[in-house]
Short mmCIF file of C-alpha atoms and ligand atoms in Angstrom, two decimals:
data_model
loop_
_atom_site.label_atom_id
_atom_site.label_comp_id
_atom_site.label_asym_id
_atom_site.label_seq_id
_atom_site.Cartn_x
_atom_site.Cartn_y
_atom_site.Cartn_z
CA MET A 183 0.05 -0.20 -0.17
CA THR A 184 1.41 3.58 -0.80
CA MET A 185 -1.90 5.25 0.52
CA THR A 186 -0.37 5.00 4.37
CA PRO A 187 0.67 5.78 6.72
CA LEU A 188 -1.82 8.79 5.94
CA ILE A 189 -0.13 12.30 5.76
CA PHE A 190 -1.11 14.94 8.10
CA ASP A 191 0.38 18.30 6.58
CA GLY A 192 1.77 21.33 8.14
CA HIS A 193 0.69 24.13 5.60
CA ASN A 194 -1.16 24.57 2.40
CA ASP A 195 -2.83 27.85 0.55
CA PHE A 196 -5.82 26.25 -0.78
CA LEU A 197 -8.06 28.88 0.28
CA LEU A 198 -6.45 31.45 -1.63
CA ARG A 199 -7.45 29.55 -4.74
CA LEU A 200 -10.99 29.52 -3.59
CA LEU A 201 -11.00 33.28 -2.65
CA ARG A 202 -9.28 34.12 -6.19
CA ASP A 203 -11.98 31.99 -8.36
CA PRO A 204 -15.32 32.33 -6.29
CA LYS A 205 -17.30 31.37 -9.70
CA ASN A 206 -15.73 27.58 -9.80
CA ARG A 207 -15.29 26.91 -6.17
CA ASP A 208 -17.62 23.87 -6.33
CA ALA A 209 -15.65 22.33 -9.03
CA THR A 210 -12.14 23.27 -7.36
CA TRP A 211 -12.82 21.73 -4.28
CA LEU A 212 -15.05 18.73 -4.93
CA THR A 213 -14.01 17.64 -8.39
CA ASP A 214 -10.43 16.73 -9.86
CA THR A 215 -9.95 19.70 -12.13
CA GLY A 216 -6.22 18.67 -12.67
CA GLN A 217 -5.21 22.43 -11.52
CA GLY A 218 -3.13 23.21 -8.58
CA HIS A 219 -2.18 20.45 -5.87
CA LEU A 220 -5.25 19.97 -3.98
CA ASP A 221 -8.75 19.14 -4.09
CA LEU A 222 -10.96 16.64 -2.16
CA PRO A 223 -10.71 13.87 -4.68
CA ARG A 224 -6.81 14.19 -5.09
CA MET A 225 -6.41 14.48 -1.04
CA ARG A 226 -8.44 11.01 -0.72
CA GLN A 227 -6.25 9.49 -3.82
CA GLY A 228 -2.91 10.25 -2.18
CA GLY A 229 -3.89 9.51 1.46
CA PHE A 230 -3.59 13.16 2.70
CA ALA A 231 -5.55 13.36 5.76
CA GLY A 232 -5.80 16.83 5.94
CA GLY A 233 -3.29 19.61 7.86
CA PHE A 234 -3.00 23.46 8.68
CA PHE A 235 -5.07 25.29 5.91
CA ALA A 236 -3.63 28.94 5.49
CA ILE A 237 -5.72 32.27 5.96
CA TYR A 238 -3.14 34.42 4.10
CA ILE A 239 -3.61 37.86 2.54
CA ALA A 240 -1.87 38.60 -0.55
CA SER A 241 0.06 41.85 -1.24
CA PRO A 242 -1.47 43.61 -4.30
CA GLU A 243 1.94 44.63 -5.34
CA VAL A 244 3.58 41.00 -5.14
CA ARG A 245 3.84 39.61 -9.07
CA GLU A 246 1.78 36.67 -9.39
CA ASN A 247 4.59 34.45 -9.63
CA ILE A 248 7.23 35.03 -7.31
CA ASP A 249 8.83 31.81 -8.60
CA ASP A 250 9.92 33.73 -11.64
CA ASP A 251 11.92 36.22 -9.26
CA MET A 252 13.46 33.43 -7.81
CA GLU A 253 14.67 31.45 -11.07
CA ASN A 254 18.16 32.77 -11.23
CA PRO A 255 20.11 32.99 -7.78
CA PRO A 256 21.34 34.81 -6.19
CA TYR A 257 18.31 36.89 -5.58
CA HIS A 258 16.76 39.36 -2.97
CA LEU A 259 13.34 40.14 -3.42
CA PRO A 260 12.00 43.41 -1.37
CA LEU A 261 9.61 43.16 1.29
CA PRO A 262 6.08 44.02 0.31
CA ASP A 263 4.56 47.17 2.12
CA PRO A 264 2.57 46.73 5.24
CA ILE A 265 -1.00 45.90 5.00
CA ASP A 266 -3.51 47.42 7.72
CA VAL A 267 -6.13 45.79 9.65
CA ALA A 268 -8.89 47.47 8.05
CA GLU A 269 -7.77 46.00 4.63
CA ALA A 270 -6.82 42.59 5.91
CA GLN A 271 -9.74 41.65 8.14
CA PRO A 272 -12.46 41.36 5.52
CA VAL A 273 -10.45 39.08 3.68
CA ALA A 274 -9.21 36.80 6.55
CA LEU A 275 -12.95 36.58 7.67
CA ALA A 276 -13.99 35.70 4.05
CA MET A 277 -11.12 32.96 3.82
CA ALA A 278 -12.20 31.37 7.20
CA GLY A 279 -15.96 31.33 6.05
CA HIS A 280 -14.50 29.52 2.72
CA LEU A 281 -12.89 26.81 5.31
CA LYS A 282 -16.19 26.56 6.94
CA TRP A 283 -18.16 26.39 3.60
CA MET A 284 -15.84 23.21 2.60
CA GLU A 285 -16.81 21.58 5.86
CA ARG A 286 -20.34 21.88 4.77
CA SER A 287 -20.42 21.63 1.18
CA SER A 288 -18.55 18.37 1.21
CA GLU A 289 -21.41 16.82 3.57
CA GLY A 290 -18.81 15.45 5.92
CA GLY A 291 -15.74 15.19 3.84
CA LEU A 292 -13.74 17.64 5.81
CA ARG A 293 -14.00 18.82 9.37
CA ILE A 294 -12.48 21.91 11.10
CA CYS A 295 -10.77 20.10 14.21
CA ARG A 296 -9.79 21.91 17.58
CA SER A 297 -8.34 18.76 19.20
CA VAL A 298 -6.21 15.96 18.60
CA ALA A 299 -8.90 13.44 19.30
CA GLU A 300 -10.99 15.09 16.73
CA ILE A 301 -8.04 14.75 13.91
CA ARG A 302 -7.64 10.92 14.87
CA ASP A 303 -11.37 10.38 14.53
CA CYS A 304 -11.27 12.15 11.30
CA MET A 305 -8.23 10.02 10.15
CA THR A 306 -9.91 6.71 11.33
CA THR A 307 -13.24 7.71 9.59
CA GLY A 308 -11.87 8.63 6.36
CA VAL A 309 -12.85 12.81 7.05
CA ILE A 310 -10.33 15.31 5.98
CA ALA A 311 -8.98 17.13 9.02
CA ALA A 312 -8.31 20.88 8.69
CA ILE A 313 -6.74 23.00 11.34
CA MET A 314 -7.59 27.01 10.66
CA HIS A 315 -4.38 28.82 10.71
CA ILE A 316 -3.46 32.25 10.12
CA GLU A 317 0.09 33.33 8.28
CA GLY A 318 0.58 36.73 8.75
CA ALA A 319 -1.45 38.27 11.57
CA GLU A 320 -2.40 41.55 9.84
CA ALA A 321 -6.09 40.43 10.40
CA ILE A 322 -5.44 41.01 14.15
CA GLY A 323 -5.31 44.47 15.35
CA ALA A 324 -2.68 45.35 17.98
CA ASP A 325 -5.43 45.43 20.81
CA LEU A 326 -5.41 41.82 20.06
CA ASP A 327 -9.17 41.26 20.70
CA ALA A 328 -9.90 39.76 17.24
CA LEU A 329 -7.87 36.95 18.22
CA TYR A 330 -10.60 35.97 20.66
CA LEU A 331 -13.06 35.81 17.82
CA PHE A 332 -10.72 33.98 15.57
CA HIS A 333 -10.20 31.50 18.17
CA ASP A 334 -13.97 31.17 18.63
CA MET A 335 -14.56 30.55 15.00
CA GLY A 336 -11.78 27.55 15.25
CA LEU A 337 -8.22 29.23 14.84
CA ARG A 338 -6.00 26.95 16.56
CA SER A 339 -2.45 27.80 14.69
CA LEU A 340 -0.85 31.52 13.63
CA GLY A 341 2.06 32.91 12.19
CA PRO A 342 2.92 36.59 13.24
CA VAL A 343 4.48 37.70 9.92
CA TRP A 344 4.61 36.22 6.42
CA SER A 345 7.20 38.09 4.58
CA ARG A 346 6.01 41.74 4.75
CA PRO A 347 6.35 43.36 8.25
CA THR A 348 3.33 43.37 10.63
CA VAL A 349 2.63 45.40 13.72
CA PHE A 350 4.06 42.15 15.34
CA GLY A 351 7.14 41.52 13.55
CA HIS A 352 9.27 41.18 11.02
CA GLY A 353 9.34 38.20 8.18
CA VAL A 354 12.44 37.35 6.11
CA PRO A 355 12.40 38.44 2.71
CA PHE A 356 12.75 35.63 0.09
CA ALA A 357 16.71 35.48 -0.39
CA TYR A 358 19.32 33.20 -1.56
CA PRO A 359 21.96 32.99 -0.22
CA SER A 360 21.07 34.83 2.80
CA SER A 361 20.85 34.26 6.57
CA PRO A 362 17.70 34.34 8.22
CA ASP A 363 19.17 37.33 10.36
CA THR A 364 17.39 40.12 8.51
CA GLY A 365 16.06 42.59 10.87
CA PRO A 366 14.75 43.49 14.08
CA GLY A 367 12.78 41.26 16.56
CA LEU A 368 9.20 41.19 17.65
CA THR A 369 7.33 44.49 18.69
CA GLY A 370 5.70 44.78 22.12
CA ALA A 371 2.49 43.99 20.39
CA GLY A 372 4.27 40.96 19.00
CA LYS A 373 5.58 39.83 22.52
CA ASP A 374 1.75 40.37 23.64
CA LEU A 375 0.49 38.17 20.91
CA ILE A 376 2.65 35.26 21.72
CA ALA A 377 1.42 35.52 25.47
CA LEU A 378 -2.16 35.59 24.64
CA CYS A 379 -1.31 32.55 22.02
CA ASN A 380 0.06 30.35 24.77
CA ASP A 381 -2.69 31.35 26.94
CA LEU A 382 -5.48 30.56 24.44
CA GLY A 383 -3.56 27.36 23.44
CA ILE A 384 -3.15 28.54 19.46
CA MET A 385 0.04 27.19 18.22
CA VAL A 386 2.92 30.03 17.40
CA ASP A 387 4.10 29.16 13.85
CA LEU A 388 7.78 30.00 13.25
CA SER A 389 7.98 29.95 9.86
CA HIS A 390 8.80 33.23 7.73
CA LEU A 391 9.88 34.89 10.80
CA ASN A 392 13.56 36.40 11.02
CA GLU A 393 15.85 35.13 13.44
CA ALA A 394 15.74 37.77 15.92
CA GLY A 395 12.03 37.09 16.01
CA PHE A 396 12.50 33.63 16.43
CA ASN A 397 14.98 34.09 19.25
CA ASP A 398 12.02 36.43 20.77
CA VAL A 399 9.34 33.52 20.49
CA ALA A 400 11.98 31.30 21.79
CA ALA A 401 12.86 33.32 24.91
CA LEU A 402 8.75 34.27 25.75
CA SER A 403 6.87 31.20 24.57
CA THR A 404 5.50 28.28 26.81
CA ALA A 405 4.94 26.14 24.04
CA PRO A 406 7.07 23.78 21.70
CA LEU A 407 8.89 25.81 18.80
CA VAL A 408 7.19 24.92 15.80
CA ALA A 409 8.05 25.68 11.92
CA THR A 410 5.15 24.34 9.82
CA HIS A 411 7.00 24.70 6.46
CA SER A 412 10.62 25.39 6.53
CA ASN A 413 13.69 23.48 5.50
CA ALA A 414 17.66 23.16 6.78
CA HIS A 415 19.61 26.22 6.24
CA ALA A 416 22.87 24.06 6.19
CA VAL A 417 21.64 22.14 2.73
CA THR A 418 20.13 25.15 1.03
CA ALA A 419 21.17 28.71 2.26
CA SER A 420 17.55 30.09 1.54
CA SER A 421 16.30 33.10 4.28
CA ARG A 422 13.30 30.77 4.78
CA ASN A 423 15.53 27.86 5.98
CA LEU A 424 16.40 27.15 9.58
CA THR A 425 20.04 27.17 10.86
CA ASP A 426 21.49 24.34 13.08
CA ARG A 427 21.19 26.72 15.87
CA GLN A 428 17.70 27.14 15.33
CA LEU A 429 17.08 23.34 14.59
CA ALA A 430 18.76 22.90 18.45
CA MET A 431 16.39 25.55 20.07
CA ILE A 432 13.65 23.74 18.51
CA ARG A 433 14.88 20.46 19.48
CA GLU A 434 15.31 21.75 23.17
CA SER A 435 11.59 22.91 23.45
CA ASP A 436 10.31 19.49 21.80
CA GLY A 437 8.88 21.08 18.96
CA MET A 438 9.05 20.40 15.37
CA VAL A 439 9.62 21.24 11.67
CA GLY A 440 7.53 20.26 8.77
CA LEU A 441 9.39 19.60 5.57
CA ASN A 442 8.48 22.67 2.95
CA PHE A 443 8.01 20.70 -0.79
CA ALA A 444 8.88 24.01 -2.65
CA THR A 445 11.54 23.44 -5.03
CA GLY A 446 13.38 26.96 -4.55
CA PHE A 447 13.74 25.81 -0.57
CA LEU A 448 14.85 22.40 -1.44
CA ASN A 449 17.45 22.63 -4.32
CA THR A 450 20.76 23.03 -3.06
CA ASP A 451 21.77 25.84 -5.73
CA GLY A 452 18.38 27.84 -4.80
CA LYS A 453 17.15 27.21 -8.39
CA LYS A 454 13.52 26.31 -8.49
CA ALA A 455 13.93 23.65 -11.31
CA ASP A 456 11.45 21.02 -10.44
CA ASP A 457 13.13 18.09 -12.44
CA ARG A 458 15.30 16.55 -9.60
CA GLY A 459 13.31 14.03 -8.17
CA PHE A 460 13.12 13.24 -4.45
CA GLU A 461 16.94 13.72 -3.91
CA PRO A 462 16.44 17.27 -2.61
CA MET A 463 13.48 16.37 -0.30
CA LEU A 464 15.58 13.01 1.20
CA ARG A 465 18.68 15.41 1.54
CA HIS A 466 16.60 17.86 3.91
CA LEU A 467 14.66 15.16 5.71
CA ASP A 468 18.11 13.52 6.62
CA HIS A 469 19.50 16.50 8.10
CA LEU A 470 16.42 17.71 9.86
CA ILE A 471 16.15 13.95 11.50
CA ASP A 472 20.01 14.13 12.27
CA HIS A 473 19.24 17.38 14.30
CA LEU A 474 15.91 17.12 15.41
CA GLY A 475 15.62 13.41 16.16
CA GLU A 476 12.79 11.36 14.51
CA ASP A 477 10.26 12.68 16.69
CA ARG A 478 10.21 16.40 15.64
CA VAL A 479 10.03 16.19 11.84
CA GLY A 480 6.91 15.91 9.70
CA PHE A 481 5.68 17.51 6.05
CA GLY A 482 4.84 21.29 5.52
CA SER A 483 3.82 20.53 1.79
CA ASP A 484 3.11 24.55 0.97
CA PHE A 485 0.59 23.00 -1.74
CA ASP A 486 -1.24 25.42 -3.97
CA GLY A 487 1.36 27.79 -2.70
CA ALA A 488 4.41 27.20 -4.41
CA GLN A 489 6.05 24.91 -6.95
CA VAL A 490 6.72 21.22 -5.89
CA PRO A 491 9.03 18.31 -7.61
CA ALA A 492 7.25 17.22 -10.83
CA ALA A 493 7.80 13.57 -9.47
CA LEU A 494 5.41 14.39 -6.56
CA HIS A 495 3.17 16.89 -9.11
CA ASP A 496 0.03 17.26 -6.54
CA ALA A 497 -1.68 15.78 -3.43
CA ALA A 498 -2.57 12.26 -5.34
CA GLY A 499 1.43 11.81 -6.01
CA LEU A 500 2.16 11.36 -2.26
CA GLY A 501 2.14 7.52 -2.72
CA ALA A 502 5.74 8.25 -5.02
CA LEU A 503 6.88 10.17 -1.88
CA ARG A 504 6.14 7.15 0.33
CA ARG A 505 7.90 4.94 -1.98
CA ALA A 506 11.00 6.96 -2.54
CA LEU A 507 11.15 7.49 1.48
CA SER A 508 10.66 3.52 2.05
CA GLN A 509 13.40 3.10 -0.64
CA HIS A 510 15.58 5.71 1.29
CA GLY A 511 15.64 3.25 4.08
CA TYR A 512 13.23 4.71 6.41
CA ASP A 513 11.46 1.88 8.38
CA ALA A 514 7.61 1.45 9.07
CA ALA A 515 7.90 3.25 12.54
CA LEU A 516 9.99 6.35 10.95
CA MET A 517 7.40 6.51 8.36
CA THR A 518 4.40 6.80 10.81
CA LYS A 519 6.12 9.68 12.80
CA LEU A 520 6.95 11.41 9.40
CA CYS A 521 3.46 11.30 8.01
CA HIS A 522 1.56 12.09 10.88
CA GLU A 523 2.24 10.76 14.55
CA ASN A 524 4.88 13.89 15.21
CA TRP A 525 2.27 16.36 14.23
CA LEU A 526 -0.28 14.95 16.29
CA ALA A 527 2.05 14.95 19.10
CA VAL A 528 3.30 18.19 18.90
CA LEU A 529 -0.29 19.32 18.76
CA GLU A 530 -1.10 17.33 21.57
CA ARG A 531 1.83 19.27 23.90
CA THR A 532 0.45 22.80 22.75
CA TRP A 533 -3.06 22.81 22.35
CA LYS A 534 -5.36 23.41 25.65
CA PRO A 535 -8.32 20.83 25.99
ZN1 LIG B 296 4.46 30.31 3.75
#
């Protein structure tokens, strides 16, 4: 069987596809259109059990294909302008609504989960388990009050920043080669945000945060340190990847890292070429397992948000990834941990009942 172990995934941008093409949303979600990486039939086909569904506010001035700018390293893309709360909040609400619509329109095919018990229940009954996640907290004002409402809606994971600055902190620009140490740390409001996330049991996501912000979260947070979709900087020197020092801090906190499938963060030369098979993914996984241990590594596909290896193609291709992992020598116990058990365990350590 290549459909198992089921894969629970750290990051996807499927909600953005629904936002951008409202007229075709039934087809986009419920049928295999061959577009993008995800839809209900292809999730089922590939044994994709669910994961973190990102609410993300696109910058108006960002070109449709950041990938094109990343074609020829070295590159250093400028940070987009900040987006204020009045602009971001309606978009974030629309996307939270889209996730709720996915639950209803699939008639039991997907469920928004608020506990690990709910996720396990979904996995045993063939239901896609979704975690509502915010990537870049522009929709939360500096007073943080909107966070209570998003939590009530089901939000259980949040990254304070995407690339551009927010009232909470600073993300890394897309750059290769580049250290992740690219600017200042969290603001006062950012530190308050981390404390409130800890209080409410909302997981804090470190992917995209610069190194100073990462250090601030590490010093403040009472929860395990988690990067939902990032790779190893020692293998690919992208600003978006984690240094060995950061990996040591994540290990120390009993947190975890989800492997990002984006070719630009996987290929050692920083190019986005998608024709290199599974080797770049295996090289990053080996490094992450070396530095984090077998219990602190999983997947964070970035499906529908980035270009992935052609050998994988989309969620329906996850069987080919499982085969590559097995052939690489990962045993059944490690496969189960990587595919879903490590995610469920870190959420168990993070969420409040
Ligand atoms: Zn991202």
